[in-house]
mmCIF file of N, CA and C in Angstrom:
data_model
loop_
_atom_site.group_PDB
_atom_site.id
_atom_site.type_symbol
_atom_site.label_atom_id
_atom_site.label_comp_id
_atom_site.label_asym_id
_atom_site.label_seq_id
_atom_site.Cartn_x
_atom_site.Cartn_y
_atom_site.Cartn_z
ATOM 1 N N MET A 1 157.966 -4.346 -69.859
ATOM 2 C CA MET A 1 157.353 -3.492 -70.845
ATOM 3 C C MET A 1 155.941 -4.005 -71.118
ATOM 4 N N VAL A 2 154.957 -3.125 -71.109
ATOM 5 C CA VAL A 2 153.578 -3.497 -71.344
ATOM 6 C C VAL A 2 153.317 -3.527 -72.837
ATOM 7 N N SER A 3 152.780 -4.646 -73.317
ATOM 8 C CA SER A 3 152.455 -4.762 -74.732
ATOM 9 C C SER A 3 151.112 -4.098 -74.993
ATOM 10 N N GLN A 4 151.079 -3.241 -75.983
ATOM 11 C CA GLN A 4 149.844 -2.572 -76.354
ATOM 12 C C GLN A 4 149.463 -3.046 -77.745
ATOM 13 N N GLU A 5 148.287 -3.647 -77.865
ATOM 14 C CA GLU A 5 147.836 -4.115 -79.157
ATOM 15 C C GLU A 5 147.388 -2.916 -79.990
ATOM 16 N N LEU A 6 147.862 -2.861 -81.221
ATOM 17 C CA LEU A 6 147.537 -1.750 -82.099
ATOM 18 C C LEU A 6 146.129 -1.899 -82.661
ATOM 19 N N LEU A 7 145.466 -0.762 -82.839
ATOM 20 C CA LEU A 7 144.144 -0.738 -83.440
ATOM 21 C C LEU A 7 144.244 -1.055 -84.919
ATOM 22 N N GLU A 8 143.193 -1.613 -85.462
ATOM 23 C CA GLU A 8 143.029 -1.705 -86.900
ATOM 24 C C GLU A 8 141.626 -1.232 -87.185
ATOM 25 N N GLY A 9 141.463 -0.440 -88.217
ATOM 26 C CA GLY A 9 140.137 0.035 -88.547
ATOM 27 C C GLY A 9 140.174 1.190 -89.513
ATOM 28 N N ARG A 10 138.972 1.633 -89.842
ATOM 29 C CA ARG A 10 138.794 2.753 -90.754
ATOM 30 C C ARG A 10 137.987 3.814 -90.030
ATOM 31 N N PHE A 11 138.484 5.047 -90.045
ATOM 32 C CA PHE A 11 137.870 6.149 -89.312
ATOM 33 C C PHE A 11 137.535 7.264 -90.292
ATOM 34 N N PRO A 12 136.237 7.539 -90.530
ATOM 35 C CA PRO A 12 135.884 8.645 -91.418
ATOM 36 C C PRO A 12 136.343 9.970 -90.815
ATOM 37 N N VAL A 13 136.998 10.797 -91.630
ATOM 38 C CA VAL A 13 137.529 12.078 -91.148
ATOM 39 C C VAL A 13 137.316 13.158 -92.197
ATOM 40 N N ALA A 14 137.273 14.387 -91.727
ATOM 41 C CA ALA A 14 137.340 15.552 -92.599
ATOM 42 C C ALA A 14 138.783 16.026 -92.526
ATOM 43 N N ALA A 15 139.466 16.023 -93.659
ATOM 44 C CA ALA A 15 140.890 16.354 -93.689
ATOM 45 C C ALA A 15 141.098 17.764 -94.236
ATOM 46 N N SER A 16 142.135 18.412 -93.727
ATOM 47 C CA SER A 16 142.554 19.698 -94.277
ATOM 48 C C SER A 16 144.054 19.823 -94.089
ATOM 49 N N GLY A 17 144.655 20.685 -94.865
ATOM 50 C CA GLY A 17 146.092 20.899 -94.778
ATOM 51 C C GLY A 17 146.745 20.722 -96.132
ATOM 52 N N SER A 18 147.993 20.251 -96.100
ATOM 53 C CA SER A 18 148.708 20.010 -97.351
ATOM 54 C C SER A 18 149.599 18.783 -97.194
ATOM 55 N N TRP A 19 149.861 18.139 -98.310
ATOM 56 C CA TRP A 19 150.720 16.963 -98.321
ATOM 57 C C TRP A 19 151.579 17.031 -99.568
ATOM 58 N N ARG A 20 152.871 17.078 -99.384
ATOM 59 C CA ARG A 20 153.841 17.151 -100.478
ATOM 60 C C ARG A 20 153.530 18.295 -101.445
ATOM 61 N N GLY A 21 153.171 19.444 -100.848
ATOM 62 C CA GLY A 21 152.935 20.645 -101.626
ATOM 63 C C GLY A 21 151.554 20.764 -102.245
ATOM 64 N N LEU A 22 150.710 19.762 -102.080
ATOM 65 C CA LEU A 22 149.363 19.808 -102.646
ATOM 66 C C LEU A 22 148.343 20.010 -101.539
ATOM 67 N N PRO A 23 147.328 20.844 -101.796
ATOM 68 C CA PRO A 23 146.302 21.044 -100.766
ATOM 69 C C PRO A 23 145.504 19.759 -100.541
ATOM 70 N N LEU A 24 145.083 19.588 -99.315
ATOM 71 C CA LEU A 24 144.324 18.406 -98.925
ATOM 72 C C LEU A 24 143.079 18.886 -98.194
ATOM 73 N N SER A 25 141.904 18.489 -98.666
ATOM 74 C CA SER A 25 140.678 18.882 -97.970
ATOM 75 C C SER A 25 139.555 17.923 -98.332
ATOM 76 N N GLY A 26 138.551 17.902 -97.471
ATOM 77 C CA GLY A 26 137.372 17.093 -97.733
ATOM 78 C C GLY A 26 137.343 15.789 -96.962
ATOM 79 N N ASP A 27 136.338 14.988 -97.292
ATOM 80 C CA ASP A 27 136.148 13.711 -96.604
ATOM 81 C C ASP A 27 137.175 12.684 -97.050
ATOM 82 N N HIS A 28 137.741 12.000 -96.083
ATOM 83 C CA HIS A 28 138.706 10.933 -96.295
ATOM 84 C C HIS A 28 138.426 9.850 -95.258
ATOM 85 N N VAL A 29 139.216 8.798 -95.319
ATOM 86 C CA VAL A 29 139.165 7.753 -94.309
ATOM 87 C C VAL A 29 140.586 7.563 -93.785
ATOM 88 N N LEU A 30 140.736 7.637 -92.473
ATOM 89 C CA LEU A 30 142.020 7.307 -91.844
ATOM 90 C C LEU A 30 141.999 5.805 -91.658
ATOM 91 N N GLU A 31 142.953 5.135 -92.256
ATOM 92 C CA GLU A 31 142.985 3.677 -92.244
ATOM 93 C C GLU A 31 144.188 3.193 -91.443
ATOM 94 N N LEU A 32 143.925 2.386 -90.438
ATOM 95 C CA LEU A 32 144.983 1.798 -89.629
ATOM 96 C C LEU A 32 145.007 0.299 -89.900
ATOM 97 N N THR A 33 146.107 -0.196 -90.424
ATOM 98 C CA THR A 33 146.255 -1.624 -90.668
ATOM 99 C C THR A 33 147.475 -2.114 -89.909
ATOM 100 N N ALA A 34 147.698 -3.396 -89.929
ATOM 101 C CA ALA A 34 148.865 -3.955 -89.251
ATOM 102 C C ALA A 34 150.158 -3.456 -89.903
ATOM 103 N N GLU A 35 150.095 -3.107 -91.199
ATOM 104 C CA GLU A 35 151.289 -2.708 -91.936
ATOM 105 C C GLU A 35 151.558 -1.215 -91.918
ATOM 106 N N ASP A 36 150.486 -0.388 -91.918
ATOM 107 C CA ASP A 36 150.732 1.045 -92.018
ATOM 108 C C ASP A 36 149.521 1.867 -91.596
ATOM 109 N N VAL A 37 149.690 3.171 -91.727
ATOM 110 C CA VAL A 37 148.621 4.146 -91.487
ATOM 111 C C VAL A 37 148.508 4.943 -92.775
ATOM 112 N N ALA A 38 147.258 5.163 -93.239
ATOM 113 C CA ALA A 38 147.082 5.849 -94.515
ATOM 114 C C ALA A 38 145.821 6.695 -94.505
ATOM 115 N N LEU A 39 145.778 7.654 -95.424
ATOM 116 C CA LEU A 39 144.572 8.425 -95.714
ATOM 117 C C LEU A 39 144.049 7.953 -97.053
ATOM 118 N N VAL A 40 142.752 7.672 -97.112
ATOM 119 C CA VAL A 40 142.146 7.196 -98.346
ATOM 120 C C VAL A 40 141.108 8.227 -98.796
ATOM 121 N N ALA A 41 141.281 8.722 -100.017
ATOM 122 C CA ALA A 41 140.359 9.705 -100.588
ATOM 123 C C ALA A 41 139.099 8.996 -101.091
ATOM 124 N N PRO A 42 138.006 9.754 -101.289
ATOM 125 C CA PRO A 42 136.763 9.143 -101.771
ATOM 126 C C PRO A 42 136.941 8.362 -103.076
ATOM 127 N N GLY A 43 137.849 8.787 -103.941
ATOM 128 C CA GLY A 43 138.091 8.089 -105.203
ATOM 129 C C GLY A 43 138.930 6.839 -105.054
ATOM 130 N N GLY A 44 139.403 6.554 -103.841
ATOM 131 C CA GLY A 44 140.196 5.356 -103.592
ATOM 132 C C GLY A 44 141.689 5.584 -103.540
ATOM 133 N N GLU A 45 142.150 6.810 -103.854
ATOM 134 C CA GLU A 45 143.588 7.096 -103.781
ATOM 135 C C GLU A 45 144.043 6.949 -102.331
ATOM 136 N N ARG A 46 145.072 6.140 -102.132
ATOM 137 C CA ARG A 46 145.560 5.827 -100.794
ATOM 138 C C ARG A 46 146.944 6.423 -100.609
ATOM 139 N N VAL A 47 147.098 7.256 -99.579
ATOM 140 C CA VAL A 47 148.383 7.879 -99.277
ATOM 141 C C VAL A 47 148.882 7.319 -97.952
ATOM 142 N N ALA A 48 149.932 6.518 -98.020
ATOM 143 C CA ALA A 48 150.534 5.979 -96.800
ATOM 144 C C ALA A 48 151.238 7.110 -96.058
ATOM 145 N N LEU A 49 151.045 7.168 -94.747
ATOM 146 C CA LEU A 49 151.677 8.206 -93.926
ATOM 147 C C LEU A 49 152.917 7.616 -93.260
ATOM 148 N N PRO A 50 154.092 8.119 -93.607
ATOM 149 C CA PRO A 50 155.343 7.583 -93.062
ATOM 150 C C PRO A 50 155.570 8.060 -91.620
ATOM 151 N N LEU A 51 155.077 7.298 -90.668
ATOM 152 C CA LEU A 51 155.124 7.740 -89.275
ATOM 153 C C LEU A 51 156.543 7.870 -88.737
ATOM 154 N N GLY A 52 157.498 7.236 -89.388
ATOM 155 C CA GLY A 52 158.891 7.394 -88.981
ATOM 156 C C GLY A 52 159.412 8.798 -89.235
ATOM 157 N N THR A 53 158.699 9.564 -90.057
ATOM 158 C CA THR A 53 159.102 10.941 -90.352
ATOM 159 C C THR A 53 158.183 11.953 -89.685
ATOM 160 N N LEU A 54 157.349 11.493 -88.784
ATOM 161 C CA LEU A 54 156.409 12.372 -88.093
ATOM 162 C C LEU A 54 157.165 13.337 -87.188
ATOM 163 N N ASP A 55 156.910 14.638 -87.374
ATOM 164 C CA ASP A 55 157.574 15.669 -86.576
ATOM 165 C C ASP A 55 156.773 16.053 -85.338
ATOM 166 N N GLY A 56 155.456 15.853 -85.369
ATOM 167 C CA GLY A 56 154.641 16.224 -84.222
ATOM 168 C C GLY A 56 153.206 15.761 -84.372
ATOM 169 N N VAL A 57 152.559 15.577 -83.229
ATOM 170 C CA VAL A 57 151.160 15.155 -83.171
ATOM 171 C C VAL A 57 150.473 16.005 -82.110
ATOM 172 N N ALA A 58 149.264 16.440 -82.415
ATOM 173 C CA ALA A 58 148.479 17.171 -81.417
ATOM 174 C C ALA A 58 147.039 16.698 -81.494
ATOM 175 N N TRP A 59 146.419 16.546 -80.337
ATOM 176 C CA TRP A 59 145.000 16.214 -80.239
ATOM 177 C C TRP A 59 144.370 17.323 -79.422
ATOM 178 N N VAL A 60 143.657 18.233 -80.083
ATOM 179 C CA VAL A 60 143.061 19.384 -79.413
ATOM 180 C C VAL A 60 141.633 19.568 -79.923
ATOM 181 N N ASP A 61 140.687 19.622 -78.998
ATOM 182 C CA ASP A 61 139.282 19.884 -79.328
ATOM 183 C C ASP A 61 138.755 19.011 -80.465
ATOM 184 N N GLY A 62 139.084 17.728 -80.426
ATOM 185 C CA GLY A 62 138.567 16.795 -81.422
ATOM 186 C C GLY A 62 139.260 16.831 -82.764
ATOM 187 N N VAL A 63 140.412 17.496 -82.840
ATOM 188 C CA VAL A 63 141.170 17.559 -84.090
ATOM 189 C C VAL A 63 142.532 16.896 -83.873
ATOM 190 N N LEU A 64 142.849 15.957 -84.757
ATOM 191 C CA LEU A 64 144.153 15.299 -84.750
ATOM 192 C C LEU A 64 145.020 15.987 -85.795
ATOM 193 N N ALA A 65 146.095 16.635 -85.357
ATOM 194 C CA ALA A 65 147.019 17.304 -86.272
ATOM 195 C C ALA A 65 148.306 16.488 -86.360
ATOM 196 N N LEU A 66 148.710 16.199 -87.585
ATOM 197 C CA LEU A 66 149.932 15.441 -87.847
ATOM 198 C C LEU A 66 150.882 16.329 -88.633
ATOM 199 N N ALA A 67 152.079 16.568 -88.109
ATOM 200 C CA ALA A 67 153.055 17.429 -88.777
ATOM 201 C C ALA A 67 154.199 16.585 -89.327
ATOM 202 N N PHE A 68 154.440 16.731 -90.617
ATOM 203 C CA PHE A 68 155.528 16.048 -91.311
ATOM 204 C C PHE A 68 156.345 17.109 -92.046
ATOM 205 N N ALA A 69 157.541 16.770 -92.475
ATOM 206 C CA ALA A 69 158.309 17.678 -93.325
ATOM 207 C C ALA A 69 157.573 17.901 -94.644
ATOM 208 N N GLN A 70 156.782 16.909 -95.083
ATOM 209 C CA GLN A 70 156.054 16.994 -96.351
ATOM 210 C C GLN A 70 154.748 17.763 -96.235
ATOM 211 N N GLY A 71 154.366 18.175 -95.034
ATOM 212 C CA GLY A 71 153.127 18.923 -94.861
ATOM 213 C C GLY A 71 152.480 18.655 -93.520
ATOM 214 N N THR A 72 151.424 19.386 -93.244
ATOM 215 C CA THR A 72 150.668 19.207 -92.009
ATOM 216 C C THR A 72 149.244 18.831 -92.373
ATOM 217 N N ILE A 73 148.724 17.824 -91.690
ATOM 218 C CA ILE A 73 147.388 17.320 -91.956
ATOM 219 C C ILE A 73 146.564 17.432 -90.680
ATOM 220 N N ALA A 74 145.396 18.038 -90.769
ATOM 221 C CA ALA A 74 144.459 18.126 -89.646
ATOM 222 C C ALA A 74 143.264 17.232 -89.959
ATOM 223 N N LEU A 75 142.902 16.377 -89.006
ATOM 224 C CA LEU A 75 141.802 15.435 -89.191
ATOM 225 C C LEU A 75 140.757 15.660 -88.105
ATOM 226 N N ARG A 76 139.523 15.822 -88.522
ATOM 227 C CA ARG A 76 138.414 15.970 -87.586
ATOM 228 C C ARG A 76 137.465 14.812 -87.856
ATOM 229 N N GLY A 77 137.013 14.163 -86.775
ATOM 230 C CA GLY A 77 136.133 13.014 -86.977
ATOM 231 C C GLY A 77 135.301 12.711 -85.753
ATOM 232 N N GLU A 78 134.750 11.532 -85.745
ATOM 233 C CA GLU A 78 133.890 11.112 -84.651
ATOM 234 C C GLU A 78 134.704 10.857 -83.387
ATOM 235 N N ALA A 79 134.023 10.609 -82.297
ATOM 236 C CA ALA A 79 134.666 10.480 -80.987
ATOM 237 C C ALA A 79 135.750 9.409 -80.952
ATOM 238 N N ARG A 80 135.585 8.342 -81.701
ATOM 239 C CA ARG A 80 136.590 7.273 -81.639
ATOM 240 C C ARG A 80 137.894 7.645 -82.329
ATOM 241 N N LEU A 81 137.945 8.815 -82.952
ATOM 242 C CA LEU A 81 139.197 9.290 -83.530
ATOM 243 C C LEU A 81 140.247 9.512 -82.438
ATOM 244 N N ALA A 82 139.814 9.774 -81.216
ATOM 245 C CA ALA A 82 140.761 9.936 -80.099
ATOM 246 C C ALA A 82 141.560 8.652 -79.887
ATOM 247 N N ALA A 83 140.917 7.506 -79.993
ATOM 248 C CA ALA A 83 141.627 6.229 -79.863
ATOM 249 C C ALA A 83 142.608 6.048 -81.012
ATOM 250 N N ALA A 84 142.199 6.451 -82.206
ATOM 251 C CA ALA A 84 143.093 6.372 -83.362
ATOM 252 C C ALA A 84 144.297 7.285 -83.161
ATOM 253 N N ALA A 85 144.073 8.461 -82.568
ATOM 254 C CA ALA A 85 145.169 9.397 -82.305
ATOM 255 C C ALA A 85 146.196 8.760 -81.364
ATOM 256 N N ARG A 86 145.729 8.118 -80.310
ATOM 257 C CA ARG A 86 146.650 7.436 -79.380
ATOM 258 C C ARG A 86 147.422 6.339 -80.098
ATOM 259 N N ASP A 87 146.749 5.632 -80.999
ATOM 260 C CA ASP A 87 147.398 4.561 -81.736
ATOM 261 C C ASP A 87 148.463 5.103 -82.687
ATOM 262 N N VAL A 88 148.176 6.206 -83.357
ATOM 263 C CA VAL A 88 149.149 6.814 -84.265
ATOM 264 C C VAL A 88 150.402 7.198 -83.487
ATOM 265 N N VAL A 89 150.235 7.786 -82.313
ATOM 266 C CA VAL A 89 151.386 8.154 -81.471
ATOM 267 C C VAL A 89 152.162 6.904 -81.065
ATOM 268 N N ALA A 90 151.450 5.849 -80.659
ATOM 269 C CA ALA A 90 152.122 4.605 -80.256
ATOM 270 C C ALA A 90 152.915 4.017 -81.416
ATOM 271 N N ARG A 91 152.342 4.047 -82.605
ATOM 272 C CA ARG A 91 153.051 3.516 -83.777
ATOM 273 C C ARG A 91 154.274 4.365 -84.107
ATOM 274 N N ALA A 92 154.151 5.666 -84.027
ATOM 275 C CA ALA A 92 155.257 6.561 -84.356
ATOM 276 C C ALA A 92 156.394 6.439 -83.355
ATOM 277 N N CYS A 93 156.060 6.071 -82.117
ATOM 278 C CA CYS A 93 157.074 6.004 -81.065
ATOM 279 C C CYS A 93 157.608 4.596 -80.833
ATOM 280 N N GLU A 94 157.140 3.611 -81.602
ATOM 281 C CA GLU A 94 157.614 2.241 -81.417
ATOM 282 C C GLU A 94 159.099 2.149 -81.725
ATOM 283 N N PRO A 95 159.854 1.428 -80.891
ATOM 284 C CA PRO A 95 161.259 1.229 -81.223
ATOM 285 C C PRO A 95 161.366 0.295 -82.427
ATOM 286 N N GLY A 96 162.277 0.592 -83.298
ATOM 287 C CA GLY A 96 162.456 -0.227 -84.503
ATOM 288 C C GLY A 96 163.193 -1.524 -84.209
ATOM 289 N N GLU A 97 163.261 -2.362 -85.211
ATOM 290 C CA GLU A 97 163.945 -3.646 -85.080
ATOM 291 C C GLU A 97 165.421 -3.462 -84.704
ATOM 292 N N LEU A 98 166.046 -2.396 -85.170
ATOM 293 C CA LEU A 98 167.457 -2.185 -84.902
ATOM 294 C C LEU A 98 167.749 -1.885 -83.441
ATOM 295 N N THR A 99 166.734 -1.464 -82.676
ATOM 296 C CA THR A 99 166.983 -1.125 -81.278
ATOM 297 C C THR A 99 166.658 -2.270 -80.322
ATOM 298 N N LEU A 100 166.270 -3.417 -80.847
ATOM 299 C CA LEU A 100 165.919 -4.537 -79.974
ATOM 300 C C LEU A 100 167.092 -4.924 -79.068
ATOM 301 N N ALA A 101 168.298 -4.887 -79.594
ATOM 302 C CA ALA A 101 169.470 -5.284 -78.811
ATOM 303 C C ALA A 101 169.757 -4.316 -77.682
ATOM 304 N N LEU A 102 169.225 -3.108 -77.752
ATOM 305 C CA LEU A 102 169.481 -2.106 -76.727
ATOM 306 C C LEU A 102 168.568 -2.246 -75.507
ATOM 307 N N ARG A 103 167.524 -3.050 -75.616
ATOM 308 C CA ARG A 103 166.579 -3.183 -74.500
ATOM 309 C C ARG A 103 167.147 -4.001 -73.391
#
């Protein structure tokens, strides 16, 4: 199995969509840390994105779309957002600790 080192960083994005029934729009920061993935609003409100509940991911024409049961979020950003998109998929698809014995 090839080990892939996860990205860490902050990616400025324009967000749109909804999250837990509330509309989401405007400038945010997609934050990738060793512990989680989150969206940070200009006021500092940080919303952790539970990638274990991710229903779908799409990268089309520079837009990263994340579909959850709690809502769908579309993120548009600079070119390096494509690398962040690959990282989000890798994190969402990582086998959990409980499946280590199955390898």
